Short mmCIF file of C-alpha atoms in Angstrom, two decimals:
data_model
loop_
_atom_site.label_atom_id
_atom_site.label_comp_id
_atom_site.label_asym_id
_atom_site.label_seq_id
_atom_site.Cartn_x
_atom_site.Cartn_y
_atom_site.Cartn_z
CA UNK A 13 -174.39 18.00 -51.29
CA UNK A 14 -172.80 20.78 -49.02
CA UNK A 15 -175.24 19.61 -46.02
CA UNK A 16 -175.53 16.21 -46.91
CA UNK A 17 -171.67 15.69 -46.27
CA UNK A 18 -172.28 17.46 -43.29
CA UNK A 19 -175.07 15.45 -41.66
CA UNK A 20 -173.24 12.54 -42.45
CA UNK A 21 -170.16 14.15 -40.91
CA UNK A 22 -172.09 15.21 -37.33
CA UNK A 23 -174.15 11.47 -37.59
CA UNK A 24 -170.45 9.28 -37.70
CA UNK A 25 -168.89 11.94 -34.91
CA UNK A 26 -171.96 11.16 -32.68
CA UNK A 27 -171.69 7.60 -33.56
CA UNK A 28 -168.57 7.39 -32.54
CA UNK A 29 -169.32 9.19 -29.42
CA UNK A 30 -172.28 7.11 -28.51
CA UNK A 31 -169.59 4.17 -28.84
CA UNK A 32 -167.40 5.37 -26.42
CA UNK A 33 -169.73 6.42 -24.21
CA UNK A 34 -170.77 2.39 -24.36
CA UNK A 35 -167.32 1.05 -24.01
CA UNK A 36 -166.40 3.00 -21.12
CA UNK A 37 -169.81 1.58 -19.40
CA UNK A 38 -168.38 -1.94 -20.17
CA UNK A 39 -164.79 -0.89 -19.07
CA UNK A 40 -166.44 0.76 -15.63
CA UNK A 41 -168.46 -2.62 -15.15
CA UNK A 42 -166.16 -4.67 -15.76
CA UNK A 43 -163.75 -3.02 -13.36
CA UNK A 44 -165.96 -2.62 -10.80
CA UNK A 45 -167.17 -6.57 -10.70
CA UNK A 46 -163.69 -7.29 -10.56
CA UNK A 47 -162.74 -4.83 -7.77
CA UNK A 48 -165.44 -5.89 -5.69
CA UNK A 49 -164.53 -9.19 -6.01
CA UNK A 50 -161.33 -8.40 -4.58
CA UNK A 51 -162.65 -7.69 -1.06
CA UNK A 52 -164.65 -10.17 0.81
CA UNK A 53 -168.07 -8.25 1.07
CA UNK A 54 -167.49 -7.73 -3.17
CA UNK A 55 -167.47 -11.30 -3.12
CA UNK A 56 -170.08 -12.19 -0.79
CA UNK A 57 -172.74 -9.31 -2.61
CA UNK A 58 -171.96 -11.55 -6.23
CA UNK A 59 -172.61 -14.86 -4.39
CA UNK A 60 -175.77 -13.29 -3.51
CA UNK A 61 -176.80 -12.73 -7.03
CA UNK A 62 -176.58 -15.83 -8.05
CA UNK A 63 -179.97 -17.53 -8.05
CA UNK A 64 -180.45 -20.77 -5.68
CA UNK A 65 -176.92 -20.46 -3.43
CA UNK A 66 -176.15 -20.20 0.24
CA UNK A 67 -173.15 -20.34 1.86
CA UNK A 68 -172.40 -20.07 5.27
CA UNK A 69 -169.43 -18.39 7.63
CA UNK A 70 -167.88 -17.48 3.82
CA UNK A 71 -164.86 -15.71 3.74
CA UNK A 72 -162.33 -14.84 1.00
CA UNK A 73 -162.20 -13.18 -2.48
CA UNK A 74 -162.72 -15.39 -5.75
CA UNK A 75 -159.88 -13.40 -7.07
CA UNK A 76 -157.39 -15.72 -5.01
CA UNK A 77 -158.70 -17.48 -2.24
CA UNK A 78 -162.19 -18.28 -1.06
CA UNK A 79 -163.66 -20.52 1.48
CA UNK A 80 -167.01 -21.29 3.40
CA UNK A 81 -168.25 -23.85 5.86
CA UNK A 82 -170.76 -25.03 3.96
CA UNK A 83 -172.63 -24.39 0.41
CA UNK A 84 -175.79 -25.37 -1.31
CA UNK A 85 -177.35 -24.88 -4.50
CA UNK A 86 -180.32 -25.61 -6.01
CA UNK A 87 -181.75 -25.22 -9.39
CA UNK A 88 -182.92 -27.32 -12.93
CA UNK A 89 -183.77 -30.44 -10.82
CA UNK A 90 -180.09 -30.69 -9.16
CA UNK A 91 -179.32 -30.44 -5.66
CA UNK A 92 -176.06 -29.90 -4.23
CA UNK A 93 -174.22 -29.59 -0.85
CA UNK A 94 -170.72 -29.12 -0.42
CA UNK A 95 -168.95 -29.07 3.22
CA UNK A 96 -166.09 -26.97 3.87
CA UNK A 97 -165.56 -25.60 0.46
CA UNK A 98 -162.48 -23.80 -0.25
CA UNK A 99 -161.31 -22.88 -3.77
CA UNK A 100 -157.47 -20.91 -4.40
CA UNK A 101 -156.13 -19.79 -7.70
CA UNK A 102 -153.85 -17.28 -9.01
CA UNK A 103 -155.96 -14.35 -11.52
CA UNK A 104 -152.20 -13.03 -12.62
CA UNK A 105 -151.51 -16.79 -14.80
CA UNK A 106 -154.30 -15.74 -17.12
CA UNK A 107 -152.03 -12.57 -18.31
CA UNK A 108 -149.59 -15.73 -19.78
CA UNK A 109 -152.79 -17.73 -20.84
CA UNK A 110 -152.55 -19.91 -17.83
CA UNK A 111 -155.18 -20.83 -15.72
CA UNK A 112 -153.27 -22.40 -12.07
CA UNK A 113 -155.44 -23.94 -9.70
CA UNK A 114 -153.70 -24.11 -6.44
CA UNK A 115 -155.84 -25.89 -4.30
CA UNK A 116 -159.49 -27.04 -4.07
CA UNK A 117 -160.77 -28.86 -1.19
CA UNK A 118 -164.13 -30.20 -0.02
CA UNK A 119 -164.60 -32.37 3.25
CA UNK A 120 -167.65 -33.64 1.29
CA UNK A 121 -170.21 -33.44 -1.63
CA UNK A 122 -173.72 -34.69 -2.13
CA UNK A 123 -175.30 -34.08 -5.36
CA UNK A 124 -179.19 -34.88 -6.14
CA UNK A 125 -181.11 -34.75 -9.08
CA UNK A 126 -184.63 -34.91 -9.58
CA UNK A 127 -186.07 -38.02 -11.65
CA UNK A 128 -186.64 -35.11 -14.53
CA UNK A 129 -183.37 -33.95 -14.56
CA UNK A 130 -181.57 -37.69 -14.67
CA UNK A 131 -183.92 -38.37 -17.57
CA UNK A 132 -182.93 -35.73 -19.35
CA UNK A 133 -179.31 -36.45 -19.37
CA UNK A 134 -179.81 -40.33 -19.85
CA UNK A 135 -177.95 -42.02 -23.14
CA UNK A 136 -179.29 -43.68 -25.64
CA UNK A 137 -178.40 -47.11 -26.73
CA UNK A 138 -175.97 -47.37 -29.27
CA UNK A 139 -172.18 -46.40 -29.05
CA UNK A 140 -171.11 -43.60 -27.56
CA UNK A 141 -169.48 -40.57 -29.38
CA UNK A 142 -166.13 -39.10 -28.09
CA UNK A 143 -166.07 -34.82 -28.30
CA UNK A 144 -163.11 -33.55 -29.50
CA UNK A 145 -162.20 -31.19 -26.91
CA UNK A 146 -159.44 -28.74 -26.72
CA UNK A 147 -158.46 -26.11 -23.97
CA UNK A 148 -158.35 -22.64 -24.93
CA UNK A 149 -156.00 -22.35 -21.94
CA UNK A 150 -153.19 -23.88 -20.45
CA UNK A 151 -154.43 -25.62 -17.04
CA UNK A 152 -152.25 -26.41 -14.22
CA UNK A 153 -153.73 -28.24 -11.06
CA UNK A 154 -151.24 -28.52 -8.63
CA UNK A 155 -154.38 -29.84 -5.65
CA UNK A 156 -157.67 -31.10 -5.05
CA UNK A 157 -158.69 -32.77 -2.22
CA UNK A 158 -162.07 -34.02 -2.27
CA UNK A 159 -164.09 -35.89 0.81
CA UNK A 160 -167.03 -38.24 0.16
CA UNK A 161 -169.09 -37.74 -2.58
CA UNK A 162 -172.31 -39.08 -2.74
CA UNK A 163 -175.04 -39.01 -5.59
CA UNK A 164 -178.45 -39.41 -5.00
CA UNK A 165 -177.84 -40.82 -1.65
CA UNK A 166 -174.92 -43.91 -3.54
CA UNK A 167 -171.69 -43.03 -2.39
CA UNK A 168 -169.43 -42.79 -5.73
CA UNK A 169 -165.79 -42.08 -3.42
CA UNK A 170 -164.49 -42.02 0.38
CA UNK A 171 -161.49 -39.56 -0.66
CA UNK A 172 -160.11 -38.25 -3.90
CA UNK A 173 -156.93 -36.47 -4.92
CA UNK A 174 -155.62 -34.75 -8.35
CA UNK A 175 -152.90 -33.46 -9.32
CA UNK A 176 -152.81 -32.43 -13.14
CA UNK A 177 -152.13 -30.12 -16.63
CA UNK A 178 -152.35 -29.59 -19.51
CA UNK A 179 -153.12 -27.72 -22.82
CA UNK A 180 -155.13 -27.99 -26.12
CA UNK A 181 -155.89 -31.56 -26.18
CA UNK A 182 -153.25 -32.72 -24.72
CA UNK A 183 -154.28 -33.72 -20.88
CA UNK A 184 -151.17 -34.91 -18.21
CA UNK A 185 -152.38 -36.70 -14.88
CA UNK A 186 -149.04 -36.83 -12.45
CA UNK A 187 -151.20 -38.49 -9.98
CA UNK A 188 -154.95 -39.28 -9.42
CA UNK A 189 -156.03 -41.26 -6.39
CA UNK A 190 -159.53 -42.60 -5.70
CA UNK A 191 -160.58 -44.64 -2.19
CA UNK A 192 -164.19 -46.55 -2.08
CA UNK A 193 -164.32 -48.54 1.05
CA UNK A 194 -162.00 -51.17 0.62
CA UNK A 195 -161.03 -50.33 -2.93
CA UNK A 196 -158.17 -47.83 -3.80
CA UNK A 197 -156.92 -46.56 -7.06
CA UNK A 198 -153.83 -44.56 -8.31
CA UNK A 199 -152.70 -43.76 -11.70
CA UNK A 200 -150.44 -41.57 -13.79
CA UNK A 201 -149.53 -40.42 -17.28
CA UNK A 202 -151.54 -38.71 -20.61
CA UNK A 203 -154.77 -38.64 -22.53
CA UNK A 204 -155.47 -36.73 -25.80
CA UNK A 205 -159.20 -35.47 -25.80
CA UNK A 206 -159.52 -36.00 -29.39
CA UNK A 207 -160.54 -38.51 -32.41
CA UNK A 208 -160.81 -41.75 -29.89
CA UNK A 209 -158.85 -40.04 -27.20
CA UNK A 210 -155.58 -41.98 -27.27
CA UNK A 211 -153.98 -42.70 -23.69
CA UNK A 212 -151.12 -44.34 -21.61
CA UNK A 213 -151.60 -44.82 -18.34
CA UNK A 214 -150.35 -46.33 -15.56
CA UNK A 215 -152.68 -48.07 -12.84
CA UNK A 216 -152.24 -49.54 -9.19
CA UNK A 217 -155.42 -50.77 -8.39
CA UNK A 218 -156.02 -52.51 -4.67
CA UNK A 219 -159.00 -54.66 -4.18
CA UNK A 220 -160.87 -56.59 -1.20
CA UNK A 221 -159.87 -59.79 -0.97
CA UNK A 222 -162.34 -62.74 -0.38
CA UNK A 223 -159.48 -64.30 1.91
CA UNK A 224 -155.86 -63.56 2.80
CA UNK A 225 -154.71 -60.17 3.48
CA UNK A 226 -154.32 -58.50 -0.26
CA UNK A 227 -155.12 -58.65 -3.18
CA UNK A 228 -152.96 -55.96 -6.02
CA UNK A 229 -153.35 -54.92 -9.49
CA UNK A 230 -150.27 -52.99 -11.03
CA UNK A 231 -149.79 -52.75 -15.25
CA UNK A 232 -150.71 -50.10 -18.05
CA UNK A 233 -153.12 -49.18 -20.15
CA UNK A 234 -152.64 -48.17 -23.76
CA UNK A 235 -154.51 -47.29 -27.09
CA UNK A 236 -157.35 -45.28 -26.70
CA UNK A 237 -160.51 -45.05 -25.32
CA UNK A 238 -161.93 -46.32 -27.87
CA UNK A 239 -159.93 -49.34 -28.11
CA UNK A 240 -158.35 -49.92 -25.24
CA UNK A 241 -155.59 -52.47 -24.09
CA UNK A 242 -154.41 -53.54 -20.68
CA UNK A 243 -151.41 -55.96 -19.56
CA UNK A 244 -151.82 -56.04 -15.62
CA UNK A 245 -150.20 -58.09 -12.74
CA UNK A 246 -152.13 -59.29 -10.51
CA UNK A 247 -150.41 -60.00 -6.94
CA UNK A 248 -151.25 -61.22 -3.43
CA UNK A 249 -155.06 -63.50 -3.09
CA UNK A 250 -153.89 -64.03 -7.36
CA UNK A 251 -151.19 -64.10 -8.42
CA UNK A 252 -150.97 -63.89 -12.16
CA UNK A 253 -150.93 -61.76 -15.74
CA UNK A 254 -153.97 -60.57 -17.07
CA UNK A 255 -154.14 -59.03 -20.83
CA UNK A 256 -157.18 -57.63 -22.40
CA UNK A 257 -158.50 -55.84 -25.36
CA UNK A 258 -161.76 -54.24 -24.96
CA UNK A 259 -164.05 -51.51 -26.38
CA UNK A 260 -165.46 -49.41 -23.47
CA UNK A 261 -167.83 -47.41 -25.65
CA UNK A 262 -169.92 -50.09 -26.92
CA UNK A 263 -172.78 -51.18 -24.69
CA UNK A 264 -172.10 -54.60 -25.07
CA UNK A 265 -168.47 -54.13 -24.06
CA UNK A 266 -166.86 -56.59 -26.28
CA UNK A 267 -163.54 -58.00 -24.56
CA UNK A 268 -160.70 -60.34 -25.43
CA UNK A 269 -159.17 -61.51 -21.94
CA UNK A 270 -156.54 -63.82 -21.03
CA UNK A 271 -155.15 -64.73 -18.03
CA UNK A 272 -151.90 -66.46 -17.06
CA UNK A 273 -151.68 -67.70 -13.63
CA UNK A 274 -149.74 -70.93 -11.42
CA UNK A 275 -153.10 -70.94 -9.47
CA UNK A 276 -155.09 -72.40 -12.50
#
């Protein structure tokens, strides 16, 4: 029993060795991915590792500010090119659970995926189902600045700006702006990523006119994604009051409009 007890005794001490022997690999690893990342040749030799991406005239640490002239990758059927990248956070917010994006920037981004790759992430008919989604961090976006963005060759915006935050589920948009030609878009307030994502929101839309010189949108949105409802003004080439229930996850997008206007 005598040398049973001690086997088991000298197998747990070198057990226990053997796991922190392991640990401190992890701990040494760890610390020196994030110490090279620090400096901008850390950063540049971890770009490098990463299968499919280029960048060029790169310069920066991803542990607070990085930027490049231009970056590609390639890989699972998808394409992308982004001009003038240039990405700046603070590492220290994540000690208080806090992940801050200071800026992000782009002068432009074309994305392109393969017919394979589009198929693959095509929906089915039938209604669509809403994720319940909640952030296991607190996420404050104080800029991004985004150029054209075109994909597979469509342009989807001319220029788009964000400024956001938010927590859990809970999702609070102080300003979004979106310009497509002659189209322009800004809106404000909150969105809950959860059960049919409730929302209240705030829209100023500005649209092409077929004559005159404008043609404005202003109102709210409310209820939820799910079921939405919208009570807009309409100003300028129409004047008028537009209210309408609809359900934007159904494919046949039922709606309920109705419009009140002098013109008609």
């Amino acid at each position: 029993m005598s040398r049973l007890a001690s086997a088991l005794k000298t197998s747990l001490k070198w057990l226990l060795i053997a796991l922190a022997v392991v640990l401190l690999l992890v701990f040494l690893i760890i610390s020196a991915v994030l110490l090279a990342l620090r400096s901008d040749a850390g950063t540049a030799w971890v770009l490098d590792q990463i299968p499919g991406l280029e960048t060029t005239a790169a310069s920066g640490s991803l542990l607070g500010e990085w930027q490049a002239e231009h970056l590609a990758w390639q890989g699972y059927g998808v394409t992308l090119e982004v001009a003038s990248p240039l990405i700046d956070w603070s590492p220290t917010c994540l000690f208080r659970k806090d992940l801050c994006l200071e800026r992000l920037k782009a002068a432009s981004i074309d994305v392109a995926m393969s017919g394979t790759a589009s198929d693959d992430g095509a929906t089915k008919d039938g209604p669509i189902t809403l994720p319940d989604v909640s952030l296991p961090l607190d996420i404050e976006i104080r800029s991004v600045d985004l150029g054209p963005l075109h994909y597979n060759g469509t342009l989807v915006w001319d220029h788009l700006t964000l400024q956001a935050g938010g927590g859990g589920s809970d999702v609070q948009i102080r300003q979004l702006a979106l310009e497509r030609e002659d189209v322009s878009l800004a809106l404000d307030g909150r969105i809950e990523t959860r059960g049919d994502w409730p929302l209240a929101i705030d829209v100023d839309l500005t649209l092409p006119p077929p004559y005159g010189d404008r043609w404005q949108v202003q109102g709210e949105l409310r209820g939820s994604v799910r079921d939405l409802r919208a009570n807009l003004s309409s100003s300028g080439y129409l004047d008028g009051q537009l209210e309408a229930e609809l359900a934007p996850l159904d494919p046949s997008l039922p709606a309920d409009l109705s419009l009140r206007s002098d013109a008609f």
